[in-house]
Amino acid sequence: MTVAADERVARVGMARRLLIRPELGAVVGLVVVFVFFAAQSPVFRSPDGIANWLDPAATLGIMAVAVALLMIGGEFDLSAGVLTGTSGLILVTLATRFGFNVWPAMLVGLVVALAVGLANGLVVTRTRLPSFIVTLGTFLMLQGVNLGVTKAITGTVQVSGLRRAEGFEVANAVFAGTIDVGGTSFRVAILWWIVVTAVATWVLMRSRAGNWIFAVGGNEQAARAVGVPAARTKIALFMTTAFAAWLVGSILALRYTSVQANIGIGQEFIYIIAAVIGGCLLTGGYGSAIGAAIGAVIFGMADKGIVFLGWDADWFKFFLGAMLLLATLANRLVRRYAEEVRH
Amino acid sequence: MTILETRGIGKTFGSVLALREVSMSVAAGQVLCVLGDNGAGKSTLIKILSGVHRHDAGTYLVDGQEVSFASPREALDRGIATVYQDLAMIPLMSVWRNFFLGSEPRKGLGFDVAKARRVAREELRAMGIDIRDVDQPVGTLSGGERQSVAIARAVYFGARVLILDEPTSALGVKQAGVVLRYIARARDRGLGVVFITHNPHHAFPVGDRFLLLNRGTSMGEYGKDDITAQELTALMAGGAELEELAHELRRE
């Protein structure tokens, strides 16, 4: 019997093993999009070009990876985009209007962001309301606070002047600087993105918490019945997304030294789209962090590639929609194939 | 050796008497079948046994000690594991991830994935469960295989009493046979089994004792020698009602 069982495993083969990986569709998309732009634009495939499109991919990717974890855990966070703005606004406002050093100002931003994540998580787990609605509420409230407070303090809709704040030089180098690789300068955000993706992948695939994330997204009741701390897992996921929003908000604030009060609005859907292109199911329980990171690269490529080809940037939105539809279709096919009952 | 026993146990939900005066016991290496039609109080009884609900009348004894469980975790810690019909497994997760869900083996900070894979494979083999590949998602298993994996999991995690909530009710004849075989195997490994079903044909071959429930109360506990499969069926449905039905359906 032992031998027979092994033979049947062998027959399943590598093809299926690869096909049931959630990031497969994203990898195919990555190759297609790269070839499409690289074939027509020499700049696109040059090191400078690569550094150029990896930059938007990095800041989007950090968020997409965190949002992917949350989606695998079966929840959404529509407040994630605006929260990047809130974190940035806190940093710049404290540092420029209240004489804070950059580092403590960032710490305050982190505490506020984590508190928002905690609040999202608590409301969702306690009330069992759909996170779509709960975080839509947070999204609107934060949007109001961002504008209201900024206007009250500065009289305009932006805060600026972070460059003059104490501690700016080092913080800027750590979060918003560049690194030279073979004569091309890459944004340091790319490094943060790789670290976030690596940590998220390890957590998902090689930690107990990862098993719990898949479980609460796949079937929360069943997970709870075998002793998984479902509420704690979900709250931790909301706080992880909030942490990512703080990181990205700080990176952008330090890079541009000023923050618009309306920044981040509309980004929440881009994060979700990147995660879905990366193989996350909207219904939870399935997906990958690397996939979401690849989804973000596809975005970065298309965003900059369209400019390199000299096309109207408006076409980016069209591309976005088409990618999303294709990705969801591909995911569904892959999942059906993986799940097909074999007797 | 009796592991689990109830004496005149009961439960009310508001003004509804869900269960009253039920006495039963299960010993190591014994299968107690709990039979009853829909609404007979089977699920209330197992929810008390498994720690989901607290009883509010009578006594519940584990190893001769009186208990009142606040959560399923407490029952699990005393070796009472429950396999539910519909929420036993998470379909999109692999067999080994499901097997260790909630009790993952550690390795440093992480989850010892290699050990989980190996142990899941070995344990399933030891129970005689023939799964091709522990990496395949549970969703690709048949209903009977899923129940079997859940049983093997409970056995591995040190269950002394296994409570099975209608494990065969959604299955075809062949699949139900597979599950019954694993129930027998768990019994042979010295576990006490509480097998809830509304199908006397599944209960009779594997059961040692039969507890009949009707409208929230016990209609008696029978040994295998005291009762036949026909009598079981008749008692369950209320013999008189069945006869009446037969009379009604007879061709004129």
Coordinates of C-alpha atoms in Angstrom, one line a residue:
Chain A
M1 CA 0.0 0.0 0.0
T2 CA 2.8 2.3 0.9
V3 CA 4.4 1.9 -2.5
A4 CA 1.1 2.3 -4.3
A5 CA 0.5 5.6 -2.5
D6 CA 3.9 6.9 -3.5
E7 CA 3.4 6.0 -7.1
R8 CA 0.2 8.0 -7.2
V9 CA 1.9 11.0 -5.7
A10 CA 4.5 10.9 -8.5
R11 CA 1.7 10.9 -11.1
V12 CA 0.3 14.1 -9.8
G13 CA 3.5 15.6 -11.0
M14 CA 5.3 18.9 -10.9
A15 CA 2.8 20.6 -13.2
R16 CA 0.0 20.5 -10.7
R17 CA 2.3 21.4 -7.9
L18 CA 3.3 24.6 -9.7
L19 CA -0.3 25.3 -10.9
I20 CA -1.8 25.2 -7.4
R21 CA 0.6 27.9 -6.3
P22 CA -1.5 31.1 -5.9
E23 CA 1.1 33.4 -7.5
L24 CA 1.3 31.5 -10.8
G25 CA -1.1 33.9 -12.6
A26 CA 0.9 36.9 -11.4
V27 CA 4.2 35.4 -12.6
V28 CA 2.7 34.9 -16.1
G29 CA 1.4 38.5 -16.0
L30 CA 4.8 39.8 -14.9
V31 CA 6.6 38.2 -17.8
V32 CA 4.0 39.3 -20.4
V33 CA 3.9 42.9 -19.2
F34 CA 7.7 43.1 -19.0
V35 CA 8.2 41.7 -22.5
F36 CA 5.5 44.0 -23.8
F37 CA 7.2 47.2 -22.6
A38 CA 10.8 46.0 -22.8
A39 CA 10.4 45.2 -26.5
Q40 CA 9.3 48.6 -27.4
S41 CA 11.3 50.8 -25.0
P42 CA 15.0 50.4 -24.5
V43 CA 14.8 52.9 -21.5
F44 CA 12.3 50.5 -19.8
R45 CA 14.8 47.6 -19.8
S46 CA 17.9 49.7 -18.9
P47 CA 19.0 49.7 -15.2
D48 CA 17.8 53.3 -14.8
G49 CA 14.5 52.4 -16.2
I50 CA 14.2 49.4 -13.9
A51 CA 15.1 51.6 -10.9
N52 CA 12.4 53.9 -12.1
W53 CA 9.5 51.4 -12.2
L54 CA 10.6 49.5 -9.1
D55 CA 10.1 52.7 -7.1
P56 CA 6.3 52.9 -7.3
A57 CA 6.2 49.1 -7.1
A58 CA 8.0 49.3 -3.7
T59 CA 5.7 51.6 -1.9
L60 CA 2.6 50.0 -3.4
G61 CA 4.1 46.5 -2.7
I62 CA 4.6 47.1 1.0
M63 CA 0.9 47.9 1.3
A64 CA -0.2 45.1 -1.1
V65 CA 1.7 42.5 0.9
A66 CA 0.1 43.6 4.2
V67 CA -3.4 43.8 2.6
A68 CA -2.8 40.3 1.1
L69 CA -2.2 38.9 4.5
L70 CA -5.4 40.5 5.7
M71 CA -7.4 39.3 2.7
I72 CA -6.1 35.7 3.2
G73 CA -7.4 36.2 6.8
G74 CA -10.8 36.9 5.2
E75 CA -11.1 40.7 5.8
F76 CA -10.7 44.0 3.9
D77 CA -9.2 47.3 5.0
L78 CA -10.5 50.3 3.0
S79 CA -8.9 52.7 5.5
A80 CA -5.4 51.6 4.6
G81 CA -4.8 54.2 1.9
V82 CA -6.0 57.2 3.9
L83 CA -4.0 55.9 6.9
T84 CA -0.8 56.4 5.0
G85 CA -1.8 60.0 4.7
T86 CA -2.7 60.2 8.4
S87 CA 0.7 58.8 9.5
G88 CA 2.6 61.2 7.1
L89 CA 0.5 64.2 8.3
I90 CA 1.2 63.4 12.0
L91 CA 4.9 63.1 11.2
V92 CA 5.2 66.4 9.3
T93 CA 2.8 68.4 11.5
L94 CA 4.5 67.4 14.8
A95 CA 8.0 68.0 13.4
T96 CA 7.3 71.3 11.7
R97 CA 4.6 72.9 13.9
F98 CA 5.3 71.5 17.4
G99 CA 9.1 71.3 17.3
F100 CA 9.3 67.5 17.5
N101 CA 12.4 65.6 16.4
V102 CA 11.6 63.5 13.4
W103 CA 12.1 60.2 15.3
P104 CA 9.6 60.8 18.1
A105 CA 7.2 62.3 15.6
M106 CA 7.4 59.0 13.6
L107 CA 6.8 57.1 16.8
V108 CA 3.6 59.0 17.6
G109 CA 2.5 58.3 14.0
L110 CA 3.2 54.6 14.5
V111 CA 1.2 54.6 17.8
V112 CA -1.8 56.3 16.2
A113 CA -1.7 54.0 13.1
L114 CA -1.6 50.9 15.3
A115 CA -4.5 52.3 17.4
V116 CA -6.5 52.7 14.2
G117 CA -5.7 49.1 13.2
L118 CA -6.6 47.9 16.7
A119 CA -9.9 49.8 16.5
N120 CA -10.7 48.3 13.1
G121 CA -9.9 44.8 14.3
L122 CA -11.8 45.1 17.6
V123 CA -15.0 46.5 15.9
V124 CA -14.9 43.8 13.2
T125 CA -14.3 40.9 15.6
R126 CA -16.7 42.1 18.3
T127 CA -19.6 43.2 16.2
R128 CA -19.1 40.6 13.4
L129 CA -20.0 43.3 10.9
P130 CA -18.4 43.0 7.5
S131 CA -15.0 44.6 7.5
F132 CA -15.9 46.3 4.2
I133 CA -18.4 48.4 6.0
V134 CA -16.4 49.0 9.2
T135 CA -13.3 50.1 7.4
L136 CA -15.3 52.2 5.0
G137 CA -16.5 54.1 8.1
T138 CA -12.9 54.4 9.3
F139 CA -11.9 55.5 5.8
L140 CA -14.4 58.3 5.7
M141 CA -13.6 59.4 9.3
L142 CA -9.9 59.5 8.7
Q143 CA -10.4 61.4 5.5
G144 CA -12.4 64.0 7.4
V145 CA -9.8 64.2 10.2
N146 CA -6.9 64.5 7.8
L147 CA -8.5 67.5 6.1
G148 CA -10.1 69.1 9.1
V149 CA -7.0 69.0 11.4
T150 CA -4.7 70.1 8.6
K151 CA -6.8 73.0 7.7
A152 CA -7.3 74.0 11.4
I153 CA -3.5 74.0 12.0
T154 CA -2.1 75.3 8.8
G155 CA -5.0 77.1 7.1
T156 CA -4.2 75.2 3.9
V157 CA -4.6 71.6 2.8
Q158 CA -1.0 70.6 3.1
V159 CA 1.9 70.7 5.6
S160 CA 5.5 71.1 4.5
G161 CA 9.0 72.0 5.6
L162 CA 10.0 68.7 7.0
R163 CA 13.6 69.2 5.7
R164 CA 14.3 71.7 8.4
A165 CA 13.2 69.4 11.2
E166 CA 15.8 67.9 13.6
G167 CA 16.8 64.3 12.8
F168 CA 15.6 64.6 9.2
E169 CA 18.9 63.7 7.6
V170 CA 19.3 60.3 9.1
A171 CA 15.6 59.4 8.9
N172 CA 15.6 60.5 5.3
A173 CA 18.6 58.3 4.5
V174 CA 17.0 55.2 6.2
F175 CA 13.5 55.5 4.8
A176 CA 13.7 57.7 1.7
G177 CA 17.3 57.6 0.5
T178 CA 18.9 55.9 -2.5
I179 CA 21.5 53.1 -2.8
D180 CA 23.9 52.9 -5.7
V181 CA 24.1 49.5 -7.4
G182 CA 26.5 49.5 -10.4
G183 CA 26.1 53.2 -11.0
T184 CA 22.3 53.2 -10.8
S185 CA 20.7 54.6 -7.8
F186 CA 17.8 52.6 -6.4
R187 CA 15.3 53.9 -3.8
V188 CA 15.9 52.4 -0.4
A189 CA 12.1 51.8 -0.2
I190 CA 12.8 48.8 -2.5
L191 CA 14.8 47.2 0.3
W192 CA 12.0 47.8 2.8
W193 CA 9.6 46.2 0.4
I194 CA 11.8 43.1 0.0
V195 CA 12.1 42.8 3.8
V196 CA 8.4 43.2 4.3
T197 CA 7.7 40.6 1.6
A198 CA 10.2 38.1 3.0
V199 CA 8.9 38.5 6.6
A200 CA 5.3 38.1 5.4
T201 CA 6.1 35.0 3.4
W202 CA 7.9 33.4 6.3
V203 CA 5.0 34.2 8.6
L204 CA 2.5 32.7 6.2
M205 CA 4.3 29.6 5.2
R206 CA 6.5 28.8 8.2
S207 CA 4.9 30.1 11.4
R208 CA 1.9 29.0 13.5
A209 CA 0.3 32.4 12.9
G210 CA 0.5 31.7 9.2
N211 CA -1.6 28.6 9.6
W212 CA -4.1 30.5 11.7
I213 CA -4.3 33.3 9.0
F214 CA -5.2 30.7 6.3
A215 CA -7.7 29.0 8.7
V216 CA -9.6 32.1 9.9
G217 CA -10.0 33.2 6.2
G218 CA -10.9 29.7 5.0
N219 CA -13.5 28.9 7.7
E220 CA -13.5 30.9 10.9
Q221 CA -15.9 28.6 12.7
A222 CA -13.9 25.5 12.0
A223 CA -10.7 27.3 13.0
R224 CA -12.2 28.4 16.3
A225 CA -13.5 24.8 17.0
V226 CA -9.9 23.5 17.0
G227 CA -8.6 26.2 19.3
V228 CA -7.3 28.9 16.8
P229 CA -7.5 32.3 18.5
A230 CA -9.5 33.7 15.6
A231 CA -10.2 37.2 17.0
R232 CA -6.6 37.8 18.0
T233 CA -5.4 36.7 14.6
K234 CA -7.7 39.1 12.8
I235 CA -6.8 42.0 15.1
A236 CA -3.1 41.4 14.5
L237 CA -3.8 41.4 10.7
F238 CA -5.5 44.8 10.9
M239 CA -2.6 46.1 13.0
T240 CA -0.1 44.7 10.4
T241 CA -1.9 46.6 7.7
A242 CA -1.8 49.7 9.8
F243 CA 1.9 49.2 10.4
A244 CA 2.5 49.0 6.7
A245 CA 0.4 52.2 6.2
W246 CA 2.6 54.0 8.7
L247 CA 5.8 52.7 7.0
V248 CA 4.7 53.9 3.6
G249 CA 3.3 57.2 4.9
S250 CA 6.6 57.9 6.6
I251 CA 8.6 56.9 3.5
L252 CA 6.6 59.3 1.3
A253 CA 6.5 62.1 3.8
L254 CA 10.3 62.0 4.2
R255 CA 10.8 61.8 0.5
Y256 CA 8.7 64.7 -0.5
T257 CA 9.1 66.6 2.9
S258 CA 5.5 67.7 2.6
V259 CA 2.1 65.9 2.7
Q260 CA -1.2 66.8 1.1
A261 CA -4.2 66.3 3.4
N262 CA -6.0 64.2 0.7
I263 CA -3.2 61.8 0.0
G264 CA -3.9 58.1 -0.2
I265 CA -7.5 58.4 -1.1
G266 CA -8.4 55.8 -3.7
Q267 CA -5.2 53.8 -3.1
E268 CA -7.0 51.3 -0.9
F269 CA -8.5 49.7 -4.0
I270 CA -5.1 49.6 -5.8
Y271 CA -3.7 47.6 -2.9
I272 CA -6.6 45.1 -3.1
I273 CA -6.2 44.9 -6.8
A274 CA -2.5 44.1 -6.5
A275 CA -3.3 41.4 -3.9
V276 CA -5.9 39.9 -6.2
I277 CA -3.6 39.9 -9.2
G278 CA -1.1 38.2 -6.9
G279 CA -3.6 35.3 -6.4
C280 CA -5.6 36.3 -3.3
L281 CA -9.2 35.3 -3.3
L282 CA -11.7 38.0 -2.4
T283 CA -13.4 35.4 -0.2
G284 CA -10.3 34.7 1.9
G285 CA -8.4 31.7 2.9
Y286 CA -6.1 31.6 -0.2
G287 CA -3.3 33.7 -1.5
S288 CA 0.4 34.7 -1.2
A289 CA 2.6 37.5 -0.1
I290 CA 5.0 37.1 -2.9
G291 CA 2.1 37.1 -5.4
A292 CA 1.0 40.5 -4.0
A293 CA 4.5 41.8 -4.3
I294 CA 4.6 40.7 -8.0
G295 CA 1.2 42.3 -8.5
A296 CA 2.8 45.5 -7.3
V297 CA 5.6 45.1 -9.8
I298 CA 3.1 44.7 -12.6
F299 CA 1.6 48.0 -11.5
G300 CA 4.9 49.8 -11.3
M301 CA 5.8 48.5 -14.8
A302 CA 2.5 49.6 -16.4
D303 CA 2.5 52.9 -14.5
K304 CA 6.0 53.9 -15.8
G305 CA 6.0 51.9 -19.0
I306 CA 3.0 53.8 -20.4
V307 CA 5.0 57.0 -19.9
F308 CA 8.1 55.6 -21.5
L309 CA 6.1 54.6 -24.6
G310 CA 4.8 58.2 -24.7
W311 CA 1.2 57.2 -24.3
D312 CA -1.4 59.2 -22.5
A313 CA -1.3 58.3 -18.8
D314 CA -5.1 57.9 -18.9
W315 CA -4.6 54.5 -20.4
F316 CA -3.2 53.3 -17.1
K317 CA -6.7 53.0 -15.6
F318 CA -7.8 50.9 -18.6
F319 CA -4.9 48.6 -18.2
L320 CA -5.6 48.3 -14.5
G321 CA -9.2 47.2 -15.1
A322 CA -8.1 44.7 -17.8
M323 CA -5.4 43.2 -15.5
L324 CA -7.8 42.8 -12.7
L325 CA -10.4 41.0 -14.8
L326 CA -7.8 38.7 -16.3
A327 CA -6.2 37.9 -13.0
T328 CA -9.5 37.0 -11.3
L329 CA -10.4 34.7 -14.2
A330 CA -7.0 33.1 -14.1
N331 CA -7.2 32.6 -10.3
R332 CA -10.6 31.0 -10.6
L333 CA -9.3 28.5 -13.2
V334 CA -6.2 27.7 -11.2
R335 CA -8.2 27.1 -8.1
R336 CA -10.8 24.9 -9.8
Y337 CA -8.0 22.8 -11.2
A338 CA -6.3 22.6 -7.8
E339 CA -9.5 21.7 -6.0
E340 CA -11.0 19.3 -8.6
V341 CA -11.9 16.1 -6.7
R342 CA -9.7 13.2 -7.6
H343 CA -10.8 9.7 -6.6
Chain B
M1 CA -13.5 1.5 32.8
T2 CA -16.0 4.3 32.4
I3 CA -14.5 7.6 31.2
L4 CA -17.5 9.7 30.7
E5 CA -20.9 9.6 32.4
T6 CA -24.0 11.7 32.8
R7 CA -26.7 11.3 35.4
G8 CA -30.1 12.9 34.8
I9 CA -28.5 15.7 32.8
G10 CA -30.7 18.5 31.4
K11 CA -30.6 21.8 29.6
T12 CA -33.1 24.6 29.1
F13 CA -32.9 27.4 26.6
G14 CA -35.3 30.1 28.0
S15 CA -38.6 28.3 28.2
V16 CA -37.6 25.4 25.9
L17 CA -36.6 22.2 27.6
A18 CA -34.0 21.0 25.1
L19 CA -32.9 18.0 27.1
R20 CA -34.0 16.5 30.4
E21 CA -33.1 13.5 32.6
V22 CA -30.6 11.9 30.2
S23 CA -28.2 9.3 31.8
M24 CA -25.5 7.6 29.8
S25 CA -21.9 6.4 30.0
V26 CA -19.1 5.4 27.8
A27 CA -16.1 3.3 28.6
A28 CA -12.7 2.9 27.0
G29 CA -12.8 0.7 23.9
Q30 CA -16.6 1.0 23.7
V31 CA -18.9 2.6 21.1
L32 CA -22.0 4.3 22.4
C33 CA -24.5 5.2 19.7
V34 CA -26.8 8.1 20.3
L35 CA -29.9 7.7 18.2
G36 CA -32.8 10.0 17.6
D37 CA -34.8 11.8 15.0
N38 CA -34.4 15.5 14.2
G39 CA -35.1 17.6 17.3
A40 CA -34.6 14.7 19.7
G41 CA -31.9 16.5 21.7
K42 CA -28.8 14.8 20.1
S43 CA -27.0 18.0 19.4
T44 CA -27.8 19.5 22.8
L45 CA -26.4 16.4 24.4
I46 CA -23.1 16.5 22.5
K47 CA -22.7 20.2 22.9
I48 CA -22.9 19.6 26.7
L49 CA -20.4 16.7 26.5
S50 CA -18.0 18.7 24.3
G51 CA -18.1 21.9 26.4
V52 CA -20.0 24.2 24.0
H53 CA -23.0 24.5 26.4
R54 CA -23.1 24.1 30.2
H55 CA -25.8 21.7 31.6
D56 CA -28.2 23.2 34.1
A57 CA -29.5 20.0 35.7
G58 CA -28.0 16.6 36.7
T59 CA -24.4 15.8 36.9
Y60 CA -21.6 15.3 34.3
L61 CA -18.7 13.1 35.3
V62 CA -15.3 12.6 33.7
D63 CA -13.2 9.8 35.3
G64 CA -15.7 9.8 38.2
Q65 CA -15.1 13.6 38.9
E66 CA -17.9 16.1 38.4
V67 CA -17.2 18.6 35.7
S68 CA -18.8 21.6 34.1
F69 CA -16.9 22.8 31.1
A70 CA -16.7 26.5 30.2
S71 CA -15.3 25.9 26.7
P72 CA -14.5 23.2 24.1
R73 CA -10.8 23.8 25.0
E74 CA -11.4 22.6 28.6
A75 CA -13.1 19.4 27.3
L76 CA -10.2 18.9 24.9
D77 CA -7.8 19.2 27.7
R78 CA -9.6 16.3 29.5
G79 CA -9.3 14.2 26.3
I80 CA -12.8 14.8 25.0
A81 CA -12.5 15.6 21.3
T82 CA -15.5 16.3 19.0
V83 CA -15.6 16.0 15.3
Y84 CA -18.4 18.0 13.8
Q85 CA -20.1 17.0 10.6
D86 CA -19.9 20.3 8.7
L87 CA -17.0 22.2 10.2
A88 CA -14.4 19.5 10.6
M89 CA -11.9 20.9 8.0
I90 CA -10.8 23.9 6.0
P91 CA -11.2 23.0 2.4
L92 CA -8.5 25.3 0.8
M93 CA -5.8 24.2 3.3
S94 CA -3.6 21.1 2.8
V95 CA -4.2 17.9 4.7
W96 CA -1.1 18.4 6.9
R97 CA -2.0 22.1 7.7
N98 CA -5.5 21.0 8.7
F99 CA -4.2 18.1 10.7
F100 CA -2.1 20.3 13.0
L101 CA -4.4 23.4 13.0
G102 CA -4.5 24.9 16.4
S103 CA -1.8 22.6 17.8
E104 CA 1.1 23.3 15.4
P105 CA 4.5 21.8 16.4
R106 CA 7.1 24.5 17.1
K107 CA 10.6 24.7 15.9
G108 CA 12.2 27.8 17.3
L109 CA 9.9 30.7 16.6
G110 CA 8.3 28.9 13.7
F111 CA 6.1 26.0 12.7
D112 CA 7.9 22.8 12.2
V113 CA 6.6 22.1 8.7
A114 CA 8.7 19.1 8.0
K115 CA 7.6 17.4 11.2
A116 CA 4.0 18.3 10.5
R117 CA 4.1 16.7 7.1
R118 CA 5.8 13.6 8.2
V119 CA 3.6 13.0 11.3
A120 CA 0.4 13.6 9.4
R121 CA 1.5 11.1 6.8
E122 CA 2.4 8.5 9.4
E123 CA -0.7 8.9 11.5
L124 CA -3.0 8.6 8.6
R125 CA -1.2 5.4 7.5
A126 CA -1.4 4.1 11.1
M127 CA -5.2 4.6 11.0
G128 CA -5.2 2.8 7.6
I129 CA -6.3 6.0 5.8
D130 CA -5.1 6.0 2.3
I131 CA -4.4 9.6 1.3
R132 CA -2.4 10.1 -1.8
D133 CA -0.6 13.2 -0.9
V134 CA -0.7 15.2 2.4
D135 CA -0.1 18.4 0.4
Q136 CA -3.4 18.2 -1.4
P137 CA -6.1 20.6 -0.3
V138 CA -8.7 19.0 2.0
G139 CA -11.3 20.3 -0.5
T140 CA -10.1 17.6 -2.9
L141 CA -10.9 14.8 -0.5
S142 CA -14.2 13.0 -0.4
G143 CA -16.6 13.5 2.5
G144 CA -15.7 10.2 4.1
E145 CA -11.9 10.9 3.8
R146 CA -12.4 14.3 5.5
Q147 CA -14.2 12.7 8.4
S148 CA -11.5 10.0 8.6
V149 CA -8.7 12.7 8.7
A150 CA -10.6 14.5 11.5
I151 CA -10.9 11.3 13.5
A152 CA -7.2 10.5 13.0
R153 CA -6.3 14.0 14.1
A154 CA -8.4 13.6 17.3
V155 CA -6.8 10.3 18.0
Y156 CA -3.3 11.7 17.5
F157 CA -3.9 14.6 19.9
G158 CA -4.6 12.3 22.7
A159 CA -8.4 12.0 22.7
R160 CA -9.7 9.4 25.0
V161 CA -13.3 10.0 24.1
L162 CA -14.3 10.8 20.5
I163 CA -17.6 12.5 20.0
L164 CA -18.7 12.2 16.4
D165 CA -21.6 14.3 15.3
E166 CA -23.5 12.6 12.4
P167 CA -20.3 11.7 10.6
T168 CA -22.1 9.4 8.1
S169 CA -25.3 11.3 7.5
A170 CA -24.1 13.2 4.4
L171 CA -22.3 10.2 2.9
G172 CA -23.1 7.5 0.4
V173 CA -23.2 3.8 1.4
K174 CA -19.6 3.1 0.5
Q175 CA -18.2 6.2 2.1
A176 CA -20.2 5.7 5.3
G177 CA -18.7 2.2 5.4
V178 CA -15.2 3.8 5.3
V179 CA -16.0 6.0 8.2
L180 CA -17.5 3.2 10.2
R181 CA -14.3 1.3 9.8
Y182 CA -12.3 4.1 11.3
I183 CA -14.7 4.3 14.2
A184 CA -14.1 0.6 14.8
R185 CA -10.3 1.2 14.5
A186 CA -10.4 4.1 17.0
R187 CA -12.4 1.8 19.4
D188 CA -9.7 -0.9 19.0
R189 CA -7.1 1.6 19.9
G190 CA -8.9 2.0 23.3
L191 CA -10.9 5.1 22.7
G192 CA -14.4 5.6 24.0
V193 CA -16.6 6.7 21.1
V194 CA -19.9 8.6 21.2
F195 CA -21.4 8.2 17.8
I196 CA -24.4 10.4 17.1
T197 CA -26.6 9.3 14.2
H198 CA -30.2 9.1 13.0
N199 CA -29.4 6.0 11.0
P200 CA -29.9 2.7 12.9
H201 CA -28.3 0.8 10.0
H202 CA -25.0 2.7 10.6
A203 CA -25.3 2.4 14.4
F204 CA -26.1 -1.2 14.8
P205 CA -22.9 -2.8 13.2
V206 CA -20.5 -0.7 15.2
G207 CA -22.2 0.1 18.4
D208 CA -21.9 -1.6 21.8
R209 CA -24.6 0.3 23.5
F210 CA -27.5 2.4 22.1
L211 CA -29.0 5.5 23.7
L212 CA -32.3 6.4 22.3
L213 CA -33.5 10.0 22.5
N214 CA -36.9 11.4 21.7
R215 CA -38.3 14.8 22.2
G216 CA -35.4 15.8 24.5
T217 CA -35.5 12.8 26.8
S218 CA -34.1 9.4 27.0
M219 CA -36.1 6.4 25.9
G220 CA -33.6 4.0 27.4
E221 CA -30.1 2.7 26.9
Y222 CA -29.7 -0.8 25.4
G223 CA -26.9 -3.3 25.1
K224 CA -26.3 -4.9 21.7
D225 CA -27.8 -8.2 23.0
D226 CA -31.0 -6.6 24.2
I227 CA -32.2 -5.2 21.0
T228 CA -32.3 -5.9 17.2
A229 CA -31.8 -3.4 14.4
Q230 CA -35.6 -3.6 13.6
E231 CA -36.5 -2.8 17.2
L232 CA -34.1 0.1 17.2
T233 CA -35.6 1.6 14.0
A234 CA -39.1 1.1 15.4
L235 CA -38.3 2.7 18.7
M236 CA -36.6 5.7 17.1
A237 CA -39.4 6.6 14.8
G238 CA -42.0 5.7 17.4
G239 CA -43.3 2.3 16.3
A240 CA -46.9 3.2 16.5
E241 CA -46.4 6.2 14.2
L242 CA -44.7 4.0 11.6
E243 CA -47.5 1.5 11.6
E244 CA -50.0 4.2 11.2
L245 CA -48.0 5.6 8.3
A246 CA -47.8 2.1 6.7
H247 CA -51.5 1.8 7.1
E248 CA -52.1 5.2 5.5
L249 CA -49.8 4.5 2.5
R250 CA -51.3 1.1 1.8
R251 CA -53.0 0.8 -1.6
E252 CA -56.7 0.8 -1.5

